[in-house]
Coordinates of C-alpha atoms and ligand atoms in Angstrom, one line a residue:
Chain Q
M871 CA 10.8 -43.9 -52.2
A872 CA 7.5 -44.6 -50.5
T873 CA 5.0 -41.7 -50.7
S874 CA 1.4 -41.4 -49.8
K875 CA 0.5 -41.2 -53.5
S876 CA 1.6 -44.8 -54.1
A877 CA -0.2 -46.1 -51.0
P878 CA -3.2 -48.3 -51.7
R879 CA -6.6 -46.7 -50.8
R880 CA -7.6 -47.8 -47.3
G881 CA -11.1 -48.5 -45.9
F882 CA -13.1 -46.0 -43.8
W883 CA -12.3 -47.8 -40.5
S884 CA -8.5 -47.9 -41.0
R885 CA -8.5 -44.3 -42.1
N886 CA -10.5 -43.0 -39.3
K887 CA -10.0 -45.5 -36.4
A888 CA -7.8 -43.1 -34.5
Y889 CA -10.5 -40.4 -34.5
I890 CA -13.3 -42.9 -33.6
L891 CA -11.3 -44.5 -30.8
V892 CA -10.3 -41.2 -29.3
L893 CA -13.8 -39.8 -29.6
L894 CA -15.2 -42.9 -27.9
G895 CA -12.6 -42.6 -25.1
F896 CA -13.3 -38.9 -24.8
A897 CA -17.0 -39.5 -24.5
L898 CA -16.5 -42.1 -21.8
L899 CA -14.1 -39.8 -19.9
T900 CA -16.6 -36.9 -20.1
Y901 CA -19.4 -39.1 -18.9
W902 CA -17.2 -40.3 -16.0
Y903 CA -16.0 -36.8 -15.2
F904 CA -19.3 -35.0 -15.3
W905 CA -21.8 -37.6 -14.2
L906 CA -20.1 -40.1 -12.1
A907 CA -16.9 -38.6 -10.6
T908 CA -18.4 -35.3 -9.7
I909 CA -21.2 -34.2 -7.5
A910 CA -21.3 -30.8 -9.1
D911 CA -24.8 -30.0 -10.1
I912 CA -24.4 -30.4 -13.9
Q913 CA -27.8 -28.8 -14.6
Y914 CA -26.6 -25.8 -12.7
V915 CA -23.3 -25.6 -14.5
Y916 CA -25.1 -25.8 -17.8
R917 CA -27.5 -23.0 -16.9
Y918 CA -24.6 -21.0 -15.5
F919 CA -22.9 -21.2 -18.9
L920 CA -26.0 -20.0 -20.6
Q921 CA -26.3 -17.1 -18.2
M922 CA -22.7 -16.1 -18.9
L923 CA -23.6 -15.8 -22.6
H924 CA -25.9 -13.0 -21.5
G925 CA -23.0 -11.3 -19.7
N926 CA -23.9 -12.3 -16.1
F927 CA -21.0 -14.0 -14.4
T928 CA -22.2 -14.1 -10.8
G929 CA -23.7 -17.6 -11.0
Q930 CA -26.9 -16.4 -9.2
L931 CA -29.4 -18.0 -11.5
V932 CA -32.6 -17.0 -9.6
P933 CA -33.2 -13.2 -9.3
F934 CA -31.8 -11.9 -6.0
D935 CA -35.0 -10.2 -5.1
S936 CA -37.0 -13.4 -5.2
L937 CA -34.9 -14.9 -2.4
T938 CA -36.0 -15.0 1.2
H939 CA -34.3 -12.8 3.7
Y940 CA -32.2 -15.7 5.0
Q941 CA -31.2 -16.7 1.5
Q942 CA -30.3 -13.1 0.6
M943 CA -28.0 -13.1 3.6
E944 CA -26.2 -16.2 2.4
V945 CA -25.9 -15.2 -1.2
G946 CA -25.0 -11.6 -0.4
L947 CA -22.2 -12.7 1.9
F948 CA -20.9 -15.9 0.5
G949 CA -22.0 -16.0 -3.2
P950 CA -24.6 -18.2 -4.8
R951 CA -25.4 -21.9 -4.4
Y952 CA -22.4 -23.1 -2.5
D953 CA -23.3 -26.7 -3.0
A954 CA -23.4 -26.4 -6.8
I955 CA -19.7 -26.5 -7.7
A956 CA -17.7 -26.4 -4.5
P957 CA -18.4 -30.0 -3.5
E958 CA -16.7 -31.2 -6.7
V959 CA -13.6 -29.4 -5.7
I960 CA -13.8 -31.0 -2.2
R961 CA -14.7 -34.5 -3.2
A962 CA -12.6 -34.9 -6.3
F963 CA -9.7 -33.6 -4.3
R964 CA -8.9 -36.7 -2.3
E965 CA -9.9 -38.8 -5.3
R966 CA -7.3 -37.0 -7.4
Q967 CA -4.6 -37.6 -4.8
E968 CA -5.5 -41.2 -4.4
I969 CA -6.7 -42.2 -7.9
L970 CA -4.5 -40.2 -10.2
P971 CA -1.4 -42.3 -9.6
Y972 CA -3.4 -45.4 -10.7
V973 CA -4.7 -43.5 -13.8
F974 CA -1.2 -42.6 -14.7
A975 CA 0.0 -46.2 -14.1
V976 CA -2.8 -47.5 -16.5
E977 CA -1.7 -44.9 -19.1
F978 CA 1.9 -45.9 -18.9
T979 CA 0.9 -49.6 -19.2
A980 CA -1.1 -48.8 -22.3
F981 CA 1.8 -47.1 -23.9
L982 CA 4.1 -49.9 -22.8
I983 CA 1.8 -52.4 -24.5
A984 CA 1.7 -50.3 -27.6
F985 CA 5.5 -50.2 -27.6
I986 CA 5.8 -53.9 -27.3
L987 CA 3.2 -54.6 -30.0
Q988 CA 5.0 -52.4 -32.5
G989 CA 8.2 -54.3 -31.7
G990 CA 10.2 -51.6 -29.9
R991 CA 11.5 -48.3 -31.2
K992 CA 11.4 -47.5 -34.9
K993 CA 14.9 -46.9 -36.1
A994 CA 16.2 -45.7 -39.5
T995 CA 19.2 -47.5 -41.1
V996 CA 21.6 -44.6 -41.8
T997 CA 24.6 -45.5 -44.0
H998 CA 25.5 -41.8 -44.9
P999 CA 25.2 -39.9 -41.6
E1000 CA 26.9 -36.9 -43.2
D1001 CA 24.2 -36.4 -45.7
K1002 CA 21.9 -34.3 -43.6
V1003 CA 18.8 -32.2 -44.4
Q1004 CA 17.7 -29.0 -42.5
V1005 CA 14.3 -29.8 -41.1
Y1006 CA 13.8 -27.2 -38.4
S1007 CA 14.7 -23.5 -38.7
L1008 CA 16.3 -21.8 -35.7
F1009 CA 13.0 -20.1 -34.9
Q1010 CA 11.1 -23.5 -34.9
R1011 CA 13.7 -25.1 -32.7
F1012 CA 13.6 -22.3 -30.2
V1013 CA 9.8 -22.4 -30.0
I1014 CA 9.5 -26.2 -29.9
L1015 CA 12.2 -26.6 -27.2
L1016 CA 10.9 -23.7 -25.2
N1017 CA 7.4 -25.2 -25.4
I1018 CA 8.7 -28.6 -24.3
L1019 CA 10.5 -27.1 -21.3
L1020 CA 7.6 -24.9 -20.2
V1021 CA 5.0 -27.6 -20.5
L1022 CA 7.2 -30.0 -18.5
Y1023 CA 7.7 -27.3 -15.9
L1024 CA 3.9 -26.6 -15.7
F1025 CA 3.1 -30.3 -15.6
V1026 CA 5.5 -30.9 -12.7
T1027 CA 4.6 -27.8 -10.7
G1028 CA 0.9 -28.2 -11.4
F1029 CA 0.9 -31.7 -10.1
S1030 CA 3.1 -30.7 -7.2
I1031 CA 0.0 -28.9 -5.9
T1032 CA -2.3 -31.9 -6.4
F1033 CA 0.2 -34.2 -4.9
G1034 CA 0.9 -31.9 -1.9
N1035 CA 0.5 -35.0 0.3
W1036 CA 3.8 -36.2 -1.2
T1037 CA 5.7 -32.9 -1.2
G1038 CA 4.5 -32.1 2.4
G1039 CA 4.3 -28.4 1.6
G1040 CA 6.7 -25.8 2.8
L1041 CA 9.0 -23.4 1.0
I1042 CA 10.0 -25.3 -2.1
P1043 CA 6.5 -26.6 -3.0
R1044 CA 5.3 -23.0 -2.3
Y1045 CA 7.8 -21.6 -4.8
M1046 CA 6.8 -24.3 -7.3
R1047 CA 3.2 -23.2 -7.0
M1048 CA 4.2 -19.5 -7.4
T1049 CA 6.3 -20.2 -10.4
H1050 CA 3.5 -22.3 -11.9
E1051 CA 1.5 -19.1 -12.1
L1052 CA 4.3 -17.1 -13.6
V1053 CA 5.5 -19.7 -16.1
G1054 CA 1.8 -20.2 -17.0
L1055 CA 1.7 -16.6 -18.0
A1056 CA 4.9 -16.9 -20.1
W1057 CA 3.5 -20.0 -21.8
I1058 CA 0.5 -18.1 -23.3
P1059 CA 2.4 -16.6 -26.3
I1060 CA 4.4 -19.8 -26.8
W1061 CA 1.2 -21.8 -26.9
L1062 CA -0.2 -19.4 -29.5
I1063 CA 3.0 -19.5 -31.6
V1064 CA 3.1 -23.4 -31.5
T1065 CA -0.6 -23.5 -32.4
I1066 CA 0.1 -21.4 -35.5
I1067 CA 3.3 -23.0 -36.7
A1068 CA 2.2 -26.6 -36.0
F1069 CA -1.0 -26.1 -38.0
K1070 CA 0.2 -28.5 -40.7
D1071 CA -3.3 -28.8 -42.2
L1072 CA -2.8 -25.3 -43.6
K1073 CA -1.2 -27.2 -46.5
F1074 CA -4.7 -28.3 -47.5
F1075 CA -5.4 -24.6 -48.3
V1076 CA -2.0 -23.1 -49.1
R1077 CA 0.8 -24.7 -51.2
P1078 CA 4.1 -24.5 -49.3
S1079 CA 6.0 -22.8 -52.0
S1080 CA 8.6 -20.4 -50.4
R1081 CA 11.5 -21.2 -48.1
L1082 CA 10.1 -18.7 -45.6
F1083 CA 7.0 -20.8 -45.3
G1084 CA 9.1 -23.8 -44.3
K1085 CA 11.0 -21.7 -41.8
I1086 CA 7.8 -20.7 -40.0
F1087 CA 5.4 -23.7 -40.4
L1088 CA 6.4 -27.2 -39.5
K1089 CA 7.1 -29.5 -42.4
G1090 CA 5.2 -32.6 -43.3
R1091 CA 1.6 -33.8 -42.8
Y1092 CA -0.2 -35.2 -39.8
T1093 CA -1.2 -38.8 -39.3
P1094 CA -4.6 -39.1 -37.7
M1095 CA -3.1 -39.6 -34.2
K1096 CA -0.7 -36.8 -34.5
R1097 CA -3.5 -34.5 -35.7
I1098 CA -5.5 -35.5 -32.6
N1099 CA -2.5 -34.6 -30.4
Y1100 CA -2.2 -31.3 -32.1
L1101 CA -6.0 -30.5 -31.7
A1102 CA -5.9 -31.6 -28.1
F1103 CA -2.9 -29.3 -27.5
V1104 CA -4.8 -26.4 -29.0
A1105 CA -8.2 -27.1 -27.3
F1106 CA -7.1 -28.1 -23.9
G1107 CA -4.2 -25.7 -23.9
F1108 CA -6.8 -23.0 -24.6
I1109 CA -9.0 -24.1 -21.7
L1110 CA -5.9 -24.2 -19.3
I1111 CA -4.7 -20.8 -20.4
V1112 CA -8.1 -19.0 -20.1
S1113 CA -9.0 -20.7 -16.8
G1114 CA -5.5 -20.3 -15.4
F1115 CA -5.2 -16.7 -16.4
L1116 CA -8.5 -15.8 -14.9
L1117 CA -7.7 -17.7 -11.6
W1118 CA -4.5 -15.7 -11.4
Y1119 CA -6.1 -12.4 -12.5
L1120 CA -9.3 -12.5 -10.4
Y1121 CA -7.4 -12.1 -7.2
P1122 CA -9.3 -13.0 -4.0
D1123 CA -10.7 -9.8 -2.7
P1124 CA -13.0 -9.7 0.3
K1125 CA -15.0 -6.9 -1.2
T1126 CA -16.0 -8.7 -4.4
H1127 CA -15.9 -12.2 -3.0
A1128 CA -19.6 -13.0 -3.4
Q1129 CA -19.7 -11.7 -7.0
I1130 CA -16.7 -13.7 -8.3
I1131 CA -16.2 -16.8 -6.1
Q1132 CA -18.6 -19.0 -8.2
F1133 CA -16.9 -18.0 -11.4
K1134 CA -13.6 -18.8 -9.9
R1135 CA -14.9 -22.2 -8.8
L1136 CA -16.1 -22.8 -12.3
M1137 CA -12.6 -21.8 -13.7
L1138 CA -10.9 -24.1 -11.2
F1139 CA -13.2 -26.9 -12.3
M1140 CA -12.3 -26.2 -16.0
H1141 CA -8.6 -26.0 -15.1
F1142 CA -8.7 -29.4 -13.4
M1143 CA -10.6 -31.0 -16.3
G1144 CA -8.2 -29.4 -18.8
S1145 CA -5.1 -30.6 -16.9
A1146 CA -6.5 -34.2 -16.4
I1147 CA -7.2 -34.6 -20.1
I1148 CA -4.2 -32.8 -21.5
S1149 CA -2.0 -35.1 -19.4
F1150 CA -3.1 -38.1 -21.4
F1151 CA -2.2 -36.3 -24.7
L1152 CA 1.1 -35.1 -23.2
F1153 CA 2.0 -38.7 -22.5
E1154 CA 0.8 -39.7 -25.9
T1155 CA 3.0 -36.9 -27.5
V1156 CA 6.0 -38.0 -25.5
Y1157 CA 5.4 -41.6 -26.5
T1158 CA 4.9 -40.7 -30.2
Y1159 CA 7.8 -38.3 -30.7
F1160 CA 10.4 -39.4 -28.1
V1161 CA 9.8 -43.1 -27.3
S1162 CA 8.4 -44.9 -30.3
V1163 CA 10.8 -43.3 -32.8
Q1164 CA 14.5 -42.8 -32.3
G1165 CA 16.1 -39.5 -33.1
Y1166 CA 13.4 -36.8 -32.6
L1167 CA 15.2 -34.9 -29.8
P1168 CA 18.6 -34.7 -31.5
A1169 CA 16.7 -33.5 -34.7
V1170 CA 14.9 -30.7 -32.9
I1171 CA 18.0 -29.6 -31.0
T1172 CA 20.4 -29.5 -34.1
G1173 CA 17.6 -28.9 -36.7
K1174 CA 19.2 -31.4 -39.0
V1175 CA 18.3 -35.1 -39.8
P1176 CA 20.1 -37.6 -42.1
R1177 CA 18.4 -37.8 -45.5
E1178 CA 18.0 -41.6 -45.1
Y1179 CA 16.1 -41.1 -41.8
L1180 CA 13.5 -39.0 -43.5
E1181 CA 13.3 -41.4 -46.5
Q1182 CA 12.5 -44.2 -44.1
L1183 CA 10.5 -42.6 -41.3
A1184 CA 9.1 -39.2 -42.6
P1185 CA 8.9 -39.2 -46.4
D1186 CA 6.3 -36.5 -46.3
I1187 CA 8.8 -34.1 -44.8
L1188 CA 11.4 -35.0 -47.3
E1189 CA 9.0 -34.5 -50.2
E1190 CA 8.1 -31.0 -48.9
I1191 CA 11.8 -30.1 -48.5
E1192 CA 12.6 -31.3 -52.0
G1193 CA 9.7 -29.2 -53.2
Y1194 CA 11.5 -26.1 -51.8
E1195 CA 14.8 -27.2 -53.3
R1196 CA 13.4 -27.6 -56.8
Chain D
M389 CA -18.1 -36.4 26.2
N390 CA -16.0 -33.5 24.9
A391 CA -14.4 -31.7 27.8
Y392 CA -14.2 -28.5 25.8
A393 CA -16.9 -26.1 24.9
R394 CA -17.6 -25.7 21.2
M395 CA -16.7 -22.1 20.2
K396 CA -18.9 -20.3 17.7
F397 CA -19.6 -16.9 16.3
Y398 CA -23.0 -15.2 15.9
C399 CA -23.7 -11.9 14.2
D400 CA -27.1 -10.4 14.8
E401 CA -28.2 -8.6 11.6
G402 CA -30.8 -6.8 13.6
R403 CA -28.1 -5.1 15.6
C404 CA -25.1 -4.6 13.2
I405 CA -24.8 -0.9 12.3
E406 CA -22.0 -1.4 9.7
C407 CA -19.5 0.6 11.8
N408 CA -16.7 -1.7 10.8
G409 CA -15.3 -1.6 14.3
C410 CA -14.8 -5.4 14.4
S411 CA -12.9 -5.5 11.2
V412 CA -10.7 -2.5 12.0
A413 CA -10.0 -3.9 15.5
C414 CA -9.0 -7.2 14.0
D415 CA -6.7 -5.5 11.5
E416 CA -5.1 -3.5 14.2
A417 CA -4.8 -6.1 16.9
H418 CA -3.1 -8.6 14.6
E419 CA -1.2 -6.0 12.5
L420 CA -2.6 -7.4 9.3
P421 CA -1.0 -6.2 6.0
V422 CA -3.0 -4.1 3.6
G423 CA -5.4 -6.3 1.5
I424 CA -5.9 -8.9 4.2
S425 CA -9.3 -8.7 5.9
R426 CA -9.9 -11.6 8.3
R427 CA -13.3 -10.1 9.2
K428 CA -15.4 -8.1 6.9
V429 CA -18.8 -6.3 7.1
V430 CA -21.1 -6.9 4.2
T431 CA -24.2 -5.0 3.6
V432 CA -27.0 -6.7 1.7
N433 CA -29.6 -4.7 -0.4
D434 CA -27.5 -1.6 0.1
G435 CA -29.6 1.5 -0.2
V436 CA -32.9 -0.3 -0.5
P437 CA -35.2 1.2 2.2
G438 CA -36.5 -1.4 4.7
K439 CA -34.5 -4.2 3.2
E440 CA -30.9 -3.2 3.9
F441 CA -29.0 -5.1 6.6
S442 CA -25.4 -5.7 7.5
L443 CA -23.5 -8.7 8.8
S444 CA -19.9 -9.2 10.1
V445 CA -18.4 -12.3 8.7
A446 CA -15.1 -14.2 9.2
C447 CA -14.1 -17.8 9.4
M448 CA -16.9 -19.8 11.1
H449 CA -14.6 -22.6 12.3
C450 CA -16.7 -25.2 10.7
T451 CA -17.3 -28.7 11.8
D452 CA -15.8 -31.1 9.2
A453 CA -14.2 -27.9 7.8
P454 CA -14.2 -28.0 4.0
C455 CA -10.9 -26.1 3.9
E456 CA -9.2 -28.8 6.0
Q457 CA -10.6 -31.5 3.6
V458 CA -9.2 -29.9 0.5
C459 CA -5.8 -28.6 1.6
P460 CA -3.4 -30.7 -0.5
V461 CA -0.6 -30.3 2.0
H462 CA -2.8 -31.0 5.1
C463 CA -1.7 -27.9 7.0
F464 CA -5.0 -27.5 9.0
Y465 CA -5.6 -28.8 12.4
I466 CA -8.8 -28.5 14.5
R467 CA -8.6 -27.9 18.2
E468 CA -10.7 -29.7 20.7
D469 CA -12.9 -26.6 21.1
G470 CA -13.6 -26.6 17.3
I471 CA -11.2 -23.7 16.4
V472 CA -9.8 -24.4 12.9
L473 CA -6.2 -23.3 12.6
H474 CA -3.4 -23.9 10.0
D475 CA 0.3 -23.9 9.7
K476 CA 1.7 -21.1 7.6
E477 CA 5.1 -22.7 7.2
I478 CA 3.5 -25.7 5.4
C479 CA 0.8 -23.8 3.4
I480 CA 1.8 -23.4 -0.3
G481 CA -0.8 -20.7 -1.0
C482 CA -2.6 -22.7 -3.6
G483 CA -6.0 -21.2 -2.7
Y484 CA -8.0 -24.5 -2.7
C485 CA -9.3 -23.6 0.8
L486 CA -10.8 -20.4 -0.6
Y487 CA -12.7 -22.3 -3.3
A488 CA -13.9 -24.8 -0.8
C489 CA -14.8 -22.3 2.0
P490 CA -18.5 -21.4 2.0
F491 CA -17.8 -18.2 3.8
G492 CA -14.9 -16.6 1.8
A493 CA -12.7 -16.7 4.9
P494 CA -9.2 -17.5 3.6
Q495 CA -7.2 -14.4 2.6
F496 CA -4.0 -14.1 0.6
P497 CA -1.4 -11.3 0.6
Q498 CA -0.6 -10.3 -2.9
D499 CA 3.0 -9.7 -2.2
G500 CA 4.7 -12.1 -4.7
A501 CA 6.3 -11.2 -8.0
F502 CA 3.8 -10.3 -10.7
G503 CA 1.0 -10.5 -8.2
T504 CA 1.4 -14.1 -7.1
K505 CA -0.3 -15.0 -3.9
G506 CA 1.4 -15.5 -0.6
V507 CA 0.4 -18.0 2.1
M508 CA -3.1 -18.1 3.4
D509 CA -4.3 -16.0 6.4
K510 CA -7.6 -16.3 8.1
C511 CA -9.4 -15.6 11.4
T512 CA -7.8 -17.7 14.2
M513 CA -10.6 -16.8 16.6
C514 CA -7.7 -14.9 18.2
A515 CA -6.1 -18.2 19.1
G516 CA -2.7 -17.9 17.4
G517 CA -1.2 -20.9 15.6
P518 CA 0.9 -23.9 16.0
E519 CA 4.0 -22.1 17.2
E520 CA 4.8 -21.8 20.9
T521 CA 1.9 -20.0 22.7
N522 CA 2.5 -16.2 22.9
S523 CA 5.9 -16.5 21.3
A524 CA 7.2 -13.8 19.1
K525 CA 7.0 -16.1 16.1
E526 CA 3.4 -16.9 16.8
R527 CA 2.5 -13.3 17.1
E528 CA 4.4 -12.4 13.9
L529 CA 2.7 -15.2 11.8
Y530 CA -0.8 -15.4 13.3
G531 CA -1.3 -12.2 15.4
Q532 CA -2.3 -12.2 19.0
N533 CA -3.3 -15.3 20.9
R534 CA -5.9 -13.7 23.1
L535 CA -7.7 -16.9 24.1
A536 CA -4.5 -18.1 25.7
E537 CA -4.5 -14.9 27.7
G538 CA -8.1 -15.5 28.8
K539 CA -9.4 -12.6 26.7
V540 CA -12.4 -12.5 24.4
P541 CA -11.5 -12.3 20.6
V542 CA -11.0 -8.6 19.9
C543 CA -13.7 -8.2 17.2
A544 CA -16.5 -9.3 19.5
A545 CA -15.0 -7.4 22.4
M546 CA -15.0 -4.2 20.4
C547 CA -18.5 -4.6 18.9
S548 CA -20.4 -1.5 20.3
T549 CA -23.9 -2.9 19.8
K550 CA -23.0 -6.5 20.8
A551 CA -24.2 -7.7 17.4
L552 CA -21.2 -9.9 17.1
L553 CA -20.9 -12.5 19.8
V554 CA -18.4 -15.3 20.3
G555 CA -18.3 -18.0 22.9
D556 CA -19.4 -21.6 23.6
E557 CA -22.2 -22.8 21.5
E558 CA -24.7 -23.2 24.3
S559 CA -24.3 -19.6 25.6
V560 CA -24.4 -18.1 22.1
S561 CA -27.5 -20.2 21.1
K562 CA -29.2 -19.1 24.3
I563 CA -28.6 -15.4 23.6
Y564 CA -29.8 -15.9 20.0
R565 CA -33.0 -17.5 21.1
E566 CA -33.7 -14.8 23.6
R567 CA -33.1 -12.0 21.1
V568 CA -35.3 -13.6 18.4
M569 CA -38.1 -14.3 20.9
A570 CA -37.9 -10.8 22.2
R571 CA -38.6 -9.6 18.7
G572 CA -41.7 -11.7 18.7
K573 CA -40.6 -13.9 15.7
G574 CA -40.2 -17.2 17.4
V575 CA -37.2 -19.3 16.6
Q576 CA -37.5 -20.6 13.0
S577 CA -33.9 -21.1 12.1
A578 CA -30.3 -21.1 13.5
P579 CA -28.1 -18.1 13.3
Y580 CA -26.9 -17.3 9.8
G581 CA -24.4 -19.8 8.4
W582 CA -24.7 -22.2 11.2
D583 CA -26.5 -24.8 9.1
I584 CA -23.7 -24.7 6.5
A585 CA -20.9 -24.4 8.9
Y586 CA -21.9 -26.9 11.5
G587 CA -24.8 -29.0 10.1
N588 CA -26.3 -30.6 13.2
K589 CA -22.9 -31.0 14.9
Ligands
SF4_489 S1 -15.2 -20.8 7.4 FE1 -14.0 -21.5 5.7 S2 -11.9 -21.2 6.5 FE2 -13.2 -21.3 8.2 S3 -13.3 -23.4 8.9 FE3 -15.0 -23.1 7.5 S4 -14.3 -23.7 5.5 FE4 -12.5 -23.4 6.8
SF4_490 S1 -3.7 -22.1 0.4 FE1 -2.6 -23.1 2.1 S2 -4.1 -23.6 3.6 FE2 -5.2 -23.2 1.7 S3 -5.5 -25.2 0.7 FE3 -3.6 -24.3 -0.1 S4 -1.9 -25.0 1.1 FE4 -3.8 -25.4 2.3
SF4_491 S1 -11.7 -13.6 16.3 FE1 -9.8 -12.5 16.2 S2 -8.8 -13.1 14.3 FE2 -11.0 -13.7 14.1 S3 -12.0 -12.0 13.2 FE3 -12.2 -11.7 15.4 S4 -10.4 -10.4 15.9 FE4 -10.0 -11.2 13.8

């Protein structure tokens, strides 16, 4: 049986190339998003963040008293610096409708090339299909499947807003937008539970000794790319949840408009950024778990996998399960 | 040349007495639900002697309206006279127009389950919507279509001090100039919000 213990020691590049490449891609994307694709005033956004650390969320960076009569009129009525964040929302809007399909097409092509390069789907040769091992507990299956369903729903309904030019609006897209808000609320606890149970690196600190541990925390160890997927899920899920919740909770109110509109614009900016980036990792997750390897979905639905499947494709999981059995 | 006059609002902060007559008249005339305020009166420097002033604000019916540019389902349309209207049957209530609007004009009824937003409502300059003019459906969705009846929008008609004016650009600008000159200030700037709403157009 192949285990990580017997694997030869690999060089720095091959051990860390996934992190380096993703960090590089992420840096390029951030540069593109913040400096090239937006005309939001980044200096303003930065100073706004600093101001929020001091508990001031209005976005009015210069003291109100120091403004001229005319400026006070504008700020008092409409909120601060309209041109600082709002133009991003305006300009990037048409870009999103027109450019996003190309971005998605490029991402699909990249995964297709990866698929061809690795020679199609990885399959296990199973000669004893009846010899199965319980990999996922009922609780884990419920949480993982619910997470998949909710994320898919949020993805489809979220992008149904962006691609309103295709849906054409009306009753059904309106219900999709409304349910995006409600399902988003329901996803908050699920995101939290998945974040906890999928924290496989916990095993660096705690030895998985009891069966109960295996029923709560997912088995096995992360490869670098899967760890990145997990971290992206946690980080960008957090951004989406916080910004989405605040957008829903800070309801438009004519009385408080000037005080909260800039904060809401910032939250929308974060929500767009989070959704654009998490989409890539969503595709990557779908590719890694569902496309590149055969048998993930049946495993997570039934909870059981043939022993030979684990021996060939996930020896780390089998090793952990055998640890419980001993 | 455009055969239609360009319609604009102007609120004179030197005259507005924060009576809220415009906002109440608008609510009543269009039978707006609670929580929707197409027009609001905002007081700046509230309680600071000598610095306090109030203004009545609603949709400014912008040139190159930002709301129209961001609406993902393209439900806005702009009339020849510059009035910016939208189709509530297409609107999905996403709120993008609110983020894009410099004046906080779009309003949303909070009547969905768990506080989800309904479709957007805003000042129509009392010009109804895309439904048949003065039909029951137009009235139900957008309120009165006073312009089609040859009447002045109700908020300006009700303003007791004539702080709030509405009409074709040239007439409104003329009154603005006269008022500012009469106060001995000269004309340094356009009425509030005109630079943002209309640029030079
Ligand atoms: S004031 Fe706001 S809602 Fe009205 S036209 Fe301008 S951007 Fe649109
Ligand atoms: S709330 Fe309605 S009008 Fe406003 S941007 Fe969304 S779909 Fe368009
Ligand atoms: S013009 Fe009509 S709809 Fe607009 S604020 Fe005045 S009364 Fe209300």
